[in-house]
CSV table of C-alpha atoms and ligand atoms in Angstrom, one decimal:
chain,number,residue,atom,x,y,z
A,393,MET,CA,23.4,6.6,14.8
A,394,ASP,CA,20.8,9.3,14.2
A,395,GLU,CA,17.8,10.1,16.4
A,396,ILE,CA,15.2,8.0,14.5
A,397,GLN,CA,17.4,5.0,14.4
A,398,ALA,CA,18.1,5.3,18.1
A,399,ARG,CA,14.4,5.5,18.9
A,400,ILE,CA,13.7,2.5,16.8
A,401,GLN,CA,16.3,0.5,18.7
A,402,GLU,CA,14.7,1.6,22.0
A,403,LEU,CA,11.3,0.4,20.8
A,404,ARG,CA,12.6,-2.9,19.4
A,405,GLU,CA,11.4,-5.1,22.3
A,406,GLU,CA,7.9,-3.5,22.1
A,407,LEU,CA,7.9,-4.0,18.4
A,408,ILE,CA,8.6,-7.7,18.7
A,409,GLU,CA,6.1,-8.1,21.6
A,410,LEU,CA,3.3,-6.5,19.5
A,411,ARG,CA,4.1,-8.8,16.6
A,412,ARG,CA,4.1,-11.9,18.9
A,413,ASP,CA,0.8,-10.9,20.5
A,414,PHE,CA,-0.9,-10.5,17.0
A,415,HIS,CA,0.7,-13.8,16.0
A,416,ALA,CA,-0.7,-15.7,19.0
A,417,HIS,CA,-4.2,-14.3,18.3
A,418,PRO,CA,-4.8,-14.6,14.6
A,419,GLU,CA,-8.2,-13.8,13.1
A,420,LEU,CA,-9.6,-14.4,9.7
A,421,GLY,CA,-10.7,-11.6,7.2
A,422,PHE,CA,-13.5,-9.3,8.5
A,423,GLU,CA,-13.3,-11.2,11.9
A,424,GLU,CA,-10.3,-9.2,13.2
A,425,PHE,CA,-12.3,-7.9,16.2
A,426,ARG,CA,-9.6,-8.4,18.9
A,427,THR,CA,-6.9,-7.2,16.5
A,428,ALA,CA,-8.9,-4.0,15.8
A,429,GLU,CA,-9.4,-3.4,19.5
A,430,VAL,CA,-5.6,-3.8,20.2
A,431,ILE,CA,-4.8,-1.3,17.4
A,432,GLU,CA,-7.5,1.2,18.5
A,433,GLN,CA,-6.3,1.1,22.0
A,434,TYR,CA,-2.7,1.6,21.0
A,435,LEU,CA,-3.4,4.5,18.7
A,436,GLN,CA,-5.7,6.2,21.2
A,437,ASP,CA,-3.0,5.9,23.8
A,438,LEU,CA,-0.8,7.9,21.4
A,439,GLY,CA,-3.5,10.6,21.4
A,440,LEU,CA,-5.0,9.8,18.0
A,441,SER,CA,-8.7,9.4,17.4
A,442,THR,CA,-9.6,6.3,15.5
A,443,LYS,CA,-12.3,5.5,13.1
A,444,ARG,CA,-13.7,2.0,12.5
A,445,MET,CA,-14.4,1.2,8.8
A,446,ALA,CA,-15.4,-1.8,6.8
A,447,LYS,CA,-16.4,-3.7,9.9
A,448,THR,CA,-12.9,-4.4,11.4
A,449,GLY,CA,-10.7,-1.8,9.7
A,450,VAL,CA,-9.2,1.0,11.6
A,451,ALA,CA,-8.0,4.5,10.3
A,452,ALA,CA,-6.4,7.3,12.3
A,453,LEU,CA,-5.1,10.7,11.2
A,454,LEU,CA,-2.0,12.4,12.5
A,455,GLU,CA,-1.8,16.1,11.7
A,456,GLY,CA,1.8,17.4,11.4
A,457,GLY,CA,3.1,20.6,12.9
A,458,ARG,CA,2.9,22.3,9.5
A,459,PRO,CA,0.3,22.0,6.6
A,460,GLY,CA,1.1,19.8,3.6
A,461,PRO,CA,0.0,16.8,1.7
A,462,VAL,CA,-1.5,13.6,3.1
A,463,LEU,CA,0.4,10.3,3.1
A,464,MET,CA,-1.4,7.0,3.8
A,465,LEU,CA,0.6,4.2,5.4
A,466,ARG,CA,-1.2,0.9,5.3
A,467,ALA,CA,-0.9,-2.5,7.1
A,468,ASP,CA,-3.1,-5.5,6.5
A,469,MET,CA,-4.7,-7.4,9.5
A,470,ASP,CA,-6.0,-10.8,8.5
A,471,ALA,CA,-4.7,-14.3,9.1
A,472,LEU,CA,-5.3,-17.5,7.2
A,473,PRO,CA,-7.3,-20.8,7.7
A,474,ILE,CA,-4.1,-22.8,8.3
A,475,SER,CA,-3.0,-24.9,11.3
A,476,GLU,CA,0.3,-23.7,12.5
A,477,GLU,CA,3.1,-26.2,12.5
A,478,THR,CA,5.9,-24.2,14.1
A,479,ASP,CA,7.1,-24.7,17.7
A,480,VAL,CA,7.6,-21.0,18.6
A,481,GLU,CA,6.4,-20.2,22.1
A,482,TYR,CA,4.0,-17.5,20.7
A,483,ARG,CA,2.4,-19.9,18.1
A,484,SER,CA,-1.3,-19.5,17.2
A,485,ALA,CA,-3.6,-20.1,20.2
A,486,LYS,CA,-6.5,-20.5,17.8
A,487,PRO,CA,-6.7,-24.0,16.1
A,488,GLY,CA,-6.9,-23.8,12.3
A,489,VAL,CA,-6.0,-20.1,12.1
A,490,MET,CA,-2.5,-18.7,11.6
A,491,HIS,CA,-0.7,-15.6,10.6
A,492,ALA,CA,1.1,-17.3,7.8
A,493,CYS,CA,1.6,-14.3,5.5
A,494,GLY,CA,3.3,-11.9,7.9
A,495,HIS,CA,0.4,-9.5,8.4
A,496,ASP,CA,1.1,-9.7,12.2
A,497,ALA,CA,4.5,-8.1,11.5
A,498,HIS,CA,3.0,-5.4,9.2
A,499,MET,CA,0.6,-4.2,12.0
A,500,ALA,CA,3.4,-4.2,14.6
A,501,MET,CA,5.7,-2.2,12.4
A,502,LEU,CA,3.0,0.4,11.5
A,503,LEU,CA,2.1,0.8,15.2
A,504,ILE,CA,5.7,1.5,16.2
A,505,ALA,CA,6.1,3.8,13.2
A,506,ALA,CA,3.0,5.7,14.4
A,507,LYS,CA,4.5,6.1,17.8
A,508,ILE,CA,7.6,7.6,16.5
A,509,LEU,CA,5.8,9.8,14.0
A,510,VAL,CA,3.5,11.1,16.8
A,511,GLU,CA,6.5,12.0,18.8
A,512,LYS,CA,8.0,13.9,15.9
A,513,LYS,CA,4.8,15.4,14.6
A,514,GLN,CA,6.0,19.0,15.0
A,515,ASP,CA,8.6,18.2,12.3
A,516,LEU,CA,6.1,16.9,9.9
A,517,ALA,CA,5.0,19.1,7.0
A,518,GLY,CA,1.8,17.3,6.3
A,519,SER,CA,-0.6,14.7,7.6
A,520,ILE,CA,-0.4,10.9,7.9
A,521,LYS,CA,-3.3,8.6,7.6
A,522,PHE,CA,-2.6,5.3,9.3
A,523,LEU,CA,-4.7,2.5,7.8
A,524,PHE,CA,-5.1,-0.9,9.2
A,525,GLN,CA,-7.0,-2.9,6.6
A,526,PRO,CA,-9.0,-6.1,7.1
A,527,ASN,CA,-9.3,-9.1,4.8
A,528,GLU,CA,-6.4,-8.6,2.5
A,529,GLU,CA,-6.4,-12.2,1.4
A,530,ASN,CA,-9.9,-11.7,-0.2
A,531,ALA,CA,-10.4,-8.0,-1.1
A,532,GLY,CA,-10.7,-5.8,1.9
A,533,ALA,CA,-9.2,-2.6,0.4
A,534,LEU,CA,-12.2,-1.9,-1.8
A,535,PRO,CA,-14.8,-1.6,1.0
A,536,MET,CA,-12.5,0.9,2.8
A,537,ILE,CA,-12.2,2.9,-0.4
A,538,GLU,CA,-16.0,2.8,-0.9
A,539,GLN,CA,-16.4,4.0,2.7
A,540,GLY,CA,-14.2,7.0,1.8
A,541,VAL,CA,-10.8,6.2,3.3
A,542,LEU,CA,-9.0,8.1,0.5
A,543,GLU,CA,-11.1,11.2,1.2
A,544,ASN,CA,-11.5,13.8,4.1
A,545,PRO,CA,-8.7,14.6,4.0
A,546,LYS,CA,-7.9,13.5,0.4
A,547,VAL,CA,-4.9,11.2,0.3
A,548,ASP,CA,-2.0,12.3,-2.0
A,549,GLY,CA,0.2,9.3,-1.8
A,550,ALA,CA,0.3,5.8,-0.2
A,551,MET,CA,3.0,3.4,0.9
A,552,GLY,CA,2.7,-0.2,2.0
A,553,LEU,CA,5.2,-3.0,2.6
A,554,HIS,CA,5.2,-6.8,2.8
A,555,ILE,CA,7.5,-9.1,4.7
A,556,TRP,CA,8.9,-11.4,2.0
A,557,THR,CA,10.6,-14.7,2.9
A,558,PRO,CA,11.7,-15.6,-0.7
A,559,LEU,CA,13.9,-12.5,-0.4
A,560,GLU,CA,17.0,-12.6,1.8
A,561,SER,CA,17.0,-10.8,5.2
A,562,GLY,CA,18.7,-7.5,4.9
A,563,LYS,CA,17.3,-6.7,1.4
A,564,VAL,CA,14.4,-4.6,0.3
A,565,ALA,CA,12.8,-4.9,-3.2
A,566,VAL,CA,11.1,-1.9,-4.8
A,567,SER,CA,10.6,-0.9,-8.4
A,568,ALA,CA,8.2,1.0,-10.6
A,569,GLY,CA,5.6,-0.7,-12.7
A,570,PRO,CA,3.8,-4.0,-12.1
A,571,VAL,CA,5.1,-6.0,-9.1
A,572,MET,CA,2.2,-8.2,-8.1
A,573,ALA,CA,-0.3,-10.1,-10.3
A,574,GLY,CA,-3.8,-9.6,-11.5
A,575,LEU,CA,-5.9,-12.6,-10.6
A,576,ASP,CA,-9.0,-13.9,-12.4
A,577,VAL,CA,-10.9,-16.9,-10.8
A,578,PHE,CA,-12.9,-19.1,-13.2
A,579,LYS,CA,-15.5,-21.8,-12.8
A,580,ILE,CA,-16.7,-23.8,-15.8
A,581,THR,CA,-19.5,-26.4,-16.0
A,582,ILE,CA,-19.2,-28.7,-19.1
A,583,LEU,CA,-22.5,-30.3,-19.9
A,584,GLY,CA,-22.7,-33.5,-21.9
A,585,ARG,CA,-25.1,-36.5,-21.7
A,586,GLY,CA,-24.4,-39.4,-19.4
A,587,GLY,CA,-24.2,-43.0,-20.4
A,588,HIS,CA,-22.4,-46.4,-20.3
A,589,THR,CA,-18.7,-46.4,-20.8
A,590,GLY,CA,-19.1,-49.4,-23.1
A,591,TYR,CA,-21.4,-47.3,-25.4
A,592,PRO,CA,-19.7,-43.9,-25.6
A,593,HIS,CA,-21.3,-43.2,-29.0
A,594,GLN,CA,-24.7,-43.1,-27.4
A,595,ALA,CA,-23.6,-40.5,-24.9
A,596,VAL,CA,-21.8,-37.1,-25.0
A,597,ASP,CA,-18.7,-37.3,-22.9
A,598,PRO,CA,-17.9,-34.2,-20.9
A,599,VAL,CA,-14.7,-35.8,-19.5
A,600,ILE,CA,-12.9,-35.8,-22.8
A,601,ALA,CA,-14.0,-32.2,-23.4
A,602,ALA,CA,-12.6,-31.3,-20.0
A,603,ALA,CA,-9.3,-33.0,-20.8
A,604,GLY,CA,-9.1,-31.1,-24.1
A,605,LEU,CA,-10.0,-27.8,-22.6
A,606,ILE,CA,-7.3,-28.0,-19.8
A,607,GLN,CA,-4.7,-28.6,-22.5
A,608,ALA,CA,-6.0,-26.2,-25.1
A,609,VAL,CA,-6.1,-23.1,-22.9
A,610,GLN,CA,-2.4,-23.4,-22.1
A,611,THR,CA,-1.8,-22.2,-25.7
A,612,ILE,CA,-3.0,-18.8,-24.6
A,613,GLN,CA,0.3,-18.4,-22.7
A,614,THR,CA,2.6,-20.1,-25.2
A,615,ARG,CA,1.0,-19.0,-28.6
A,616,GLU,CA,-1.1,-15.9,-28.1
A,617,ILE,CA,0.5,-13.7,-25.4
A,618,ASP,CA,3.9,-12.1,-25.7
A,619,GLN,CA,6.4,-14.1,-23.5
A,620,SER,CA,7.5,-10.9,-21.8
A,621,GLN,CA,4.0,-10.6,-20.3
A,622,PRO,CA,3.9,-13.4,-17.6
A,623,THR,CA,0.7,-15.4,-17.6
A,624,ILE,CA,-0.2,-18.5,-15.6
A,625,ILE,CA,-3.4,-20.6,-16.2
A,626,MET,CA,-3.9,-23.3,-13.6
A,627,PHE,CA,-6.7,-25.7,-12.7
A,628,GLY,CA,-7.1,-26.3,-9.0
A,629,LYS,CA,-10.3,-28.4,-9.0
A,630,ILE,CA,-11.8,-31.0,-11.3
A,631,GLN,CA,-15.0,-32.7,-10.3
A,632,GLY,CA,-17.3,-35.1,-12.2
A,633,GLY,CA,-18.5,-38.6,-12.3
A,634,ALA,CA,-19.7,-41.2,-9.8
A,635,LYS,CA,-18.2,-44.5,-10.9
A,636,SER,CA,-15.6,-46.0,-13.2
A,637,ASN,CA,-18.1,-47.3,-15.8
A,638,ILE,CA,-20.5,-44.4,-16.0
A,639,ILE,CA,-20.0,-41.4,-18.3
A,640,PRO,CA,-21.2,-38.4,-16.2
A,641,ASP,CA,-23.6,-35.7,-17.4
A,642,SER,CA,-21.3,-32.9,-16.4
A,643,VAL,CA,-17.8,-32.0,-15.2
A,644,GLU,CA,-16.9,-28.9,-13.2
A,645,LEU,CA,-13.5,-27.2,-13.5
A,646,GLU,CA,-12.2,-24.3,-11.3
A,647,GLY,CA,-8.9,-22.4,-11.4
A,648,THR,CA,-7.0,-19.2,-11.7
A,649,ILE,CA,-5.5,-16.9,-14.4
A,650,ARG,CA,-2.6,-14.8,-13.1
A,651,TYR,CA,-0.9,-12.0,-15.1
A,652,LEU,CA,1.4,-9.0,-14.5
A,653,TYR,CA,-0.2,-6.6,-16.9
A,654,PRO,CA,-3.7,-4.9,-16.9
A,655,GLY,CA,-5.4,-8.0,-18.2
A,656,GLY,CA,-9.0,-6.7,-18.3
A,657,PRO,CA,-11.1,-6.3,-21.5
A,658,ASP,CA,-9.4,-3.1,-22.4
A,659,SER,CA,-5.9,-4.6,-22.4
A,660,GLU,CA,-4.2,-5.9,-25.5
A,661,GLU,CA,-3.7,-9.4,-23.9
A,662,GLN,CA,-7.2,-10.0,-22.6
A,663,PRO,CA,-6.4,-13.5,-21.1
A,664,ALA,CA,-10.0,-14.0,-19.8
A,665,GLU,CA,-11.5,-13.3,-23.2
A,666,ARG,CA,-9.1,-15.7,-25.0
A,667,PHE,CA,-9.8,-18.3,-22.3
A,668,LYS,CA,-13.6,-18.1,-22.9
A,669,ARG,CA,-13.2,-18.3,-26.7
A,670,ILE,CA,-11.0,-21.4,-26.6
A,671,ALA,CA,-13.0,-23.1,-23.8
A,672,ARG,CA,-16.2,-22.7,-25.8
A,673,GLY,CA,-14.6,-23.9,-29.0
A,674,VAL,CA,-13.3,-27.1,-27.4
A,675,CYS,CA,-16.6,-27.9,-25.8
A,676,GLU,CA,-18.4,-27.4,-29.1
A,677,THR,CA,-15.8,-29.7,-30.8
A,678,HIS,CA,-16.8,-32.4,-28.3
A,679,ARG,CA,-20.6,-31.7,-28.7
A,680,CYS,CA,-20.8,-30.3,-25.2
A,681,SER,CA,-22.2,-27.0,-23.9
A,682,CYS,CA,-20.6,-25.0,-21.2
A,683,ASP,CA,-21.2,-22.3,-18.6
A,684,ILE,CA,-18.1,-20.2,-17.9
A,685,ARG,CA,-17.9,-17.7,-15.1
A,686,ILE,CA,-14.8,-15.6,-14.6
A,687,GLU,CA,-14.4,-13.0,-11.8
A,688,GLN,CA,-11.5,-10.6,-11.4
A,689,GLU,CA,-10.4,-11.0,-7.8
A,690,ASN,CA,-7.3,-8.8,-7.9
A,691,ILE,CA,-6.1,-6.2,-10.3
A,692,PRO,CA,-2.4,-6.1,-10.8
A,693,LEU,CA,-0.4,-4.0,-8.4
A,694,VAL,CA,1.4,-1.3,-10.3
A,695,ASN,CA,3.8,1.0,-8.5
A,696,GLU,CA,3.8,4.7,-9.5
A,697,ALA,CA,7.2,5.8,-10.7
A,698,GLY,CA,7.6,8.8,-8.4
A,699,MET,CA,6.6,6.9,-5.3
A,700,ALA,CA,8.8,4.0,-6.3
A,701,GLN,CA,11.7,6.3,-6.6
A,702,LEU,CA,11.0,7.8,-3.2
A,703,ALA,CA,10.8,4.3,-1.6
A,704,ARG,CA,14.0,3.2,-3.4
A,705,GLN,CA,15.9,6.2,-2.1
A,706,THR,CA,14.5,5.7,1.4
A,707,ALA,CA,15.6,2.0,1.3
A,708,LEU,CA,19.1,3.1,0.1
A,709,ASP,CA,19.3,5.5,3.1
A,710,VAL,CA,18.1,2.9,5.6
A,711,LEU,CA,20.2,0.0,4.3
A,712,GLY,CA,23.2,2.0,3.3
A,713,SER,CA,24.1,-0.3,0.4
A,714,GLU,CA,23.3,-0.4,-3.3
A,715,THR,CA,23.3,-4.2,-3.5
A,716,ALA,CA,20.8,-4.5,-0.6
A,717,VAL,CA,18.1,-2.7,-2.7
A,718,THR,CA,16.8,-4.9,-5.4
A,719,SER,CA,13.6,-5.5,-7.4
A,720,LEU,CA,11.2,-8.4,-7.8
A,721,GLN,CA,7.9,-9.3,-9.3
A,722,SER,CA,5.5,-11.8,-7.7
A,723,ILE,CA,2.8,-13.7,-9.5
A,724,ALA,CA,0.7,-13.6,-6.2
A,725,GLY,CA,-2.1,-11.1,-5.8
A,726,GLU,CA,-2.3,-8.3,-3.3
A,727,ASP,CA,-5.2,-5.9,-2.9
A,728,PHE,CA,-3.0,-2.9,-2.2
A,729,SER,CA,-3.4,-2.7,-6.0
A,730,GLU,CA,-6.7,-1.0,-5.4
A,731,PHE,CA,-5.0,2.0,-3.8
A,732,CYS,CA,-2.3,2.0,-6.6
A,733,ALA,CA,-5.1,2.2,-9.2
A,734,ARG,CA,-6.4,5.4,-7.6
A,735,ILE,CA,-3.5,7.4,-6.1
A,736,PRO,CA,0.3,7.5,-6.5
A,737,ALA,CA,1.3,4.6,-4.4
A,738,VAL,CA,4.2,2.2,-3.8
A,739,PHE,CA,4.4,-1.3,-2.3
A,740,CYS,CA,7.8,-2.6,-1.2
A,741,PHE,CA,9.0,-6.1,-0.1
A,742,LEU,CA,11.0,-6.5,3.1
A,743,GLY,CA,13.3,-9.5,2.8
A,744,SER,CA,12.9,-11.9,5.7
A,745,GLY,CA,14.4,-15.2,4.4
A,746,ASN,CA,17.3,-16.5,6.6
A,747,ALA,CA,18.1,-20.2,6.3
A,748,ALA,CA,20.1,-20.2,9.5
A,749,LYS,CA,17.1,-18.9,11.4
A,750,GLY,CA,14.7,-21.2,9.6
A,751,THR,CA,12.7,-18.4,8.0
A,752,THR,CA,12.6,-19.5,4.4
A,753,ALA,CA,9.2,-21.3,4.4
A,754,ALA,CA,6.9,-20.0,1.7
A,755,HIS,CA,4.1,-17.6,2.6
A,756,HIS,CA,0.8,-19.5,3.4
A,757,ASN,CA,2.8,-22.5,4.5
A,758,PRO,CA,2.0,-24.0,8.0
A,759,GLY,CA,5.7,-23.7,8.8
A,760,PHE,CA,5.9,-20.0,7.9
A,761,ALA,CA,8.1,-17.9,10.1
A,762,ILE,CA,9.7,-14.5,9.9
A,763,ASP,CA,13.1,-13.2,10.8
A,764,GLU,CA,12.2,-10.6,13.5
A,765,ASP,CA,15.5,-8.9,13.2
A,766,VAL,CA,14.3,-7.3,10.0
A,767,LEU,CA,11.3,-5.6,11.7
A,768,PRO,CA,13.2,-2.4,12.7
A,769,THR,CA,14.2,-2.0,9.1
A,770,GLY,CA,10.5,-2.0,8.1
A,771,VAL,CA,9.8,0.7,10.8
A,772,ALA,CA,12.6,2.8,9.5
A,773,LEU,CA,11.3,2.5,5.9
A,774,LEU,CA,7.9,3.8,7.0
A,775,VAL,CA,9.1,6.6,9.2
A,776,ARG,CA,11.8,7.8,6.8
A,777,GLY,CA,9.5,7.3,3.8
A,778,ALA,CA,7.0,9.7,5.5
A,779,PHE,CA,9.6,12.4,6.1
A,780,LYS,CA,10.9,12.1,2.6
A,781,PHE,CA,7.4,12.3,1.1
A,782,PHE,CA,6.8,15.6,2.8
A,783,MET,CA,10.3,16.9,2.0
A,784,ASP,CA,10.0,16.0,-1.7
A,785,TRP,CA,6.5,17.4,-1.9
A,786,LYS,CA,7.8,20.8,-0.9
A,787,SER,CA,10.4,20.8,-3.6
A,788,VAL,CA,8.0,19.8,-6.4
B,47,ZN,ZN1,-1.0,-13.8,1.8
B,48,ZN,ZN1,0.1,-11.0,2.6
């Protein structure tokens, strides 16, 4: 066993303790005040000075023994508005709030990685920016970017990872190109004219327009966009009407469009533009008018080829097996995409699904649990990834 591996093993208990402490004290996005204080204290104890950004975000810079590029390592901090339904002894102490996505583990792994990298700083040919980012579940990366996290010093590359229960424990997934989805959130109000359900010809029925619209927009996916470009259009909310025998004046629809390609107005596929065209057409067919609002909540996360190669090689070194390193695409969103859009960056998935240990529940499920035995692997990916980044940079 080499020196880094041995040190990770020595710190294993501390790693799990940190994760359990974060797990027991979850905080929602931009409310991670206790979490930020724990992180600041830990980093300051390592001799790093910390900077508070975007309300509850924390950044710290480690300067290596020799000059070189700047690598950013990022962990997210927020929990979810979910009531935990596990019976672990360190379960959430806060009713209705739970770390059900694994961000507790992300923070613990990055803190332990920071400790090891500080101990080894004389061997580092460059600097590391440790970034603890708030509010991942609803866009916390952008405020940190706007407040200059990628500048002073300028960041040359970034790496992030996510615990992933759909992927088996002992595996890591990393690949170039799009790996997590773009997400547009829409809200439509269909306006008709209310009336008596016995006299529909005297009214304009927004309910039948809503029914037609929900069906019609599905043809975007099946008839308009290449099947190799994954697209999902879902309605999560329908609201309208007061009583069984009254035609309502209006119906409201809300939902999401997810896609694994650029998606915006400049892309060939343009799912949002197609959506508006069909929705308006259906409403007009049914004599209704409509108000359509679509907001892009996440851009797709696209891994840069060079960084993906670096992470893949690191994973091969850490796991020591070709079959343990795989690739996956998720149709969930992730705001690490904002970093990927600006600098060479890579986002990896750390498998944590183990049926025997009961850690296969989906992310965002009240029964979500992680296999803590994979956490040392995450630390190794971050530490070795950093060394490899500086080493490869020199040879470029
Ligand atoms: Zn999540
Ligand atoms: Zn997450």
